[in-house]
Every structure is written in structure tokens, then in C-alpha cells.
CSV table of C-alpha atoms in Angstrom, one decimal:
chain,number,residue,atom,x,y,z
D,1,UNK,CA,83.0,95.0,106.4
D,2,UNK,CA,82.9,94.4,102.7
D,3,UNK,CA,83.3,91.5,100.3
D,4,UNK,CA,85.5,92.8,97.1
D,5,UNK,CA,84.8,90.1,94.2
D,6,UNK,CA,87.1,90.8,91.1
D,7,UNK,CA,87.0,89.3,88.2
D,8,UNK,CA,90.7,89.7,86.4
D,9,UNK,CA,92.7,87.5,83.7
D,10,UNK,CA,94.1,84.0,84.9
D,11,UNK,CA,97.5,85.3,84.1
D,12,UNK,CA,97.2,88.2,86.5
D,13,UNK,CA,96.8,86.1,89.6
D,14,UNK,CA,100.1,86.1,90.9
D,15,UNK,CA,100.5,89.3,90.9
D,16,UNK,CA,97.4,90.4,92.5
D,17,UNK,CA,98.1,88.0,95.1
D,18,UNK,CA,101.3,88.5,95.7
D,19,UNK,CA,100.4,93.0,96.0
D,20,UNK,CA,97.7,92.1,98.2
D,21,UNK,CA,99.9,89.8,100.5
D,22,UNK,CA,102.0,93.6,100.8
D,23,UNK,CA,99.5,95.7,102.0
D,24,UNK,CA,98.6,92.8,104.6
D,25,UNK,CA,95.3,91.1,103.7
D,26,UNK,CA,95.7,87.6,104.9
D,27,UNK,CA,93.2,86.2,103.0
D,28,UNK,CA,92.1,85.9,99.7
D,29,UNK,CA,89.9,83.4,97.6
D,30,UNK,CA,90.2,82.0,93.9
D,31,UNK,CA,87.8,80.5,91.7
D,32,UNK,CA,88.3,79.4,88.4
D,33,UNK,CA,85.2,80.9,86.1
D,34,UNK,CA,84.3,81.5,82.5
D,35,UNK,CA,82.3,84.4,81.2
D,36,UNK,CA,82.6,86.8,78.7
D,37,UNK,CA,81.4,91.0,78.7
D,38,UNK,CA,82.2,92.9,75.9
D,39,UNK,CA,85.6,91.3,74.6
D,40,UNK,CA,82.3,88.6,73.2
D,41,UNK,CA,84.7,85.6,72.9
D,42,UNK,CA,86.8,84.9,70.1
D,43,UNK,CA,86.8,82.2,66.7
D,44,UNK,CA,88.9,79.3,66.6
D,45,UNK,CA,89.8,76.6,64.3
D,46,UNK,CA,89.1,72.8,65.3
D,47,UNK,CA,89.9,70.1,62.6
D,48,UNK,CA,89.0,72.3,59.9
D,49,UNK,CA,85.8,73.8,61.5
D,50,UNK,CA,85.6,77.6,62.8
D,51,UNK,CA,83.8,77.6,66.3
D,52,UNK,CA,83.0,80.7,68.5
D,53,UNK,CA,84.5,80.7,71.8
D,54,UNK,CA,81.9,82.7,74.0
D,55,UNK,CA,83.4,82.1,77.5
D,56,UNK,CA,86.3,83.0,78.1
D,57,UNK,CA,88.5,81.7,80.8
D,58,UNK,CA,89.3,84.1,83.8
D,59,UNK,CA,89.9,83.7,87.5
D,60,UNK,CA,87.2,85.5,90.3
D,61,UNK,CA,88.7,86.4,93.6
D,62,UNK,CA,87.1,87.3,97.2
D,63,UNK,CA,88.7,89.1,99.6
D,64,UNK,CA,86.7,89.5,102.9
D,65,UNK,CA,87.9,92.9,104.5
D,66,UNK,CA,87.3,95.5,106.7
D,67,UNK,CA,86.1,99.2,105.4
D,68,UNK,CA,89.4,101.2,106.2
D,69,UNK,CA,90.9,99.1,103.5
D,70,UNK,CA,88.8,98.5,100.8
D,71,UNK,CA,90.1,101.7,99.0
D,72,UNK,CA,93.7,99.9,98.8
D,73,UNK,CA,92.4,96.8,98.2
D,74,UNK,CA,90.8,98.2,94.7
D,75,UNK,CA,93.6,99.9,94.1
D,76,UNK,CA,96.5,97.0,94.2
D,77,UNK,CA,94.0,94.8,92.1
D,78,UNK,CA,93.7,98.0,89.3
D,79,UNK,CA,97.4,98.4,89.6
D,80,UNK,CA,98.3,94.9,89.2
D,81,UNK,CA,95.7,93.8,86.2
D,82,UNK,CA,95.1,97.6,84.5
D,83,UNK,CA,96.5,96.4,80.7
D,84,UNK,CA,94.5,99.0,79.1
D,85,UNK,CA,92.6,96.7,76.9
D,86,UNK,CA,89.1,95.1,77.3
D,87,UNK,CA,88.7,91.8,79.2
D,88,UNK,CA,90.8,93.6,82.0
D,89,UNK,CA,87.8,92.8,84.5
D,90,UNK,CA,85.5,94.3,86.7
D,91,UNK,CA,85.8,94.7,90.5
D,92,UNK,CA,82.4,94.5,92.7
D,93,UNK,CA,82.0,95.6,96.2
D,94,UNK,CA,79.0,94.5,98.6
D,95,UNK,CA,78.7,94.7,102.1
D,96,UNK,CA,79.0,92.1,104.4
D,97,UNK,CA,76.5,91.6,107.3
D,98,UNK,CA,77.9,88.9,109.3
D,99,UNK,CA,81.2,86.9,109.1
D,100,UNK,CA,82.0,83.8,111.4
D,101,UNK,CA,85.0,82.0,111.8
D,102,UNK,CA,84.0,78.4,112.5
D,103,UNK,CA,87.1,77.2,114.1
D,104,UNK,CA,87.2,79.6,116.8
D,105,UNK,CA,83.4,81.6,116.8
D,106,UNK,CA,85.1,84.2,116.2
D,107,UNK,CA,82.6,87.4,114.7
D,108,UNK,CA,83.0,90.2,112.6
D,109,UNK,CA,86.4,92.5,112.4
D,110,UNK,CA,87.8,89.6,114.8
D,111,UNK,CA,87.1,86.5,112.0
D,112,UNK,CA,89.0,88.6,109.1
């Protein structure tokens, strides 16, 4: 089992979700978060004074899944947020030991 965390533009949401929902993963979570990489923020104007935004606003999702289908998993959330320019994201993978569903004690493949 593996835990796919992705870190894409808040704009791109929908669409990840809604790609993901087609290749059947049932589950997915969203987290507002703010961050920057090499995009390094941007300068605004506020009342006549220039400020630097460092973090920048972007969404971080989890999807809990099993190993057949983390390949497709990757590949709907590169297909959906890919805009060729930086601040696209970046995708991490890590393994998952243990996952319990605490409704039912359900384990492993069976709590996905």
C-alpha cells in the first residue's frame, strides 16, 4: 500500500478529483496549504507599498491506495495539472505500513 501526497495548484482540484473518481479511487483527501519551491513567490502592491508574497497558496492531496494502482494514480494527477510551467507541483510517494478503518476494524487492502 502506498500514500501518494501531491501538491498541485488550487485551481486544478476539480479536475484531479474528478479523473481520479474515473479510474475508481474512492477516496481522496484535501488540504488547503501554502508553500513556495522555485516559482519563490511573487511582489504585490498594498496601499502604495510593494510586499513579497513568499507562500503561495496551493492545495495538497492524499490518496491512500493499493500498489497495482499507484502508477495510474500519478499519471491522472500529471495529466490533469501538467501546464508546463513552474509551480505545477510535486507528487510524493511513501509506503504505508498499516491502515485501519475505525468504523468497521477493518485492516489493510480491506480499509482502502
Amino acid at each position: 500500500m502506498k500514500l501518494i501526497s501531491a501538491i498541485i495548484k488550487p485551481f486544478k482540484l476539480d479536475a484531479v478529483r474528478e479523473g481520479l473518481s474515473d479510474i475508481g479511487v474512492q477516496g481522496v483527501t484535501a488540504t488547503e496549504v501554502k508553500g513556495f519551491g522555485r516559482q519563490q513567490g511573487h511582489t504585490e502592491m498594498y496601499r502604495g507599498a510593494e510586499y513579497v508574497v513568499d507562500f503561495l497558496p496551493k492545495i495538497k492531496i492524499e490518496i491512500a491506495t493499493t500498489d497495482e494502482m499507484v502508477e495510474q494514480v500519478i499519471q491522472v494527477i500529471i495529466q490533469n495539472t501538467n501546464t508546463g510551467h513552474i509551480g505545477d507541483g510535486k507528487i510524493f510517494v511513501t509506503s504505508l505500513d498499516q491502515v485501519i478503518r475505525i468504523r468497521t476494524g477493518e485492516m489493510d487492502k480491506a480499509a482502502l
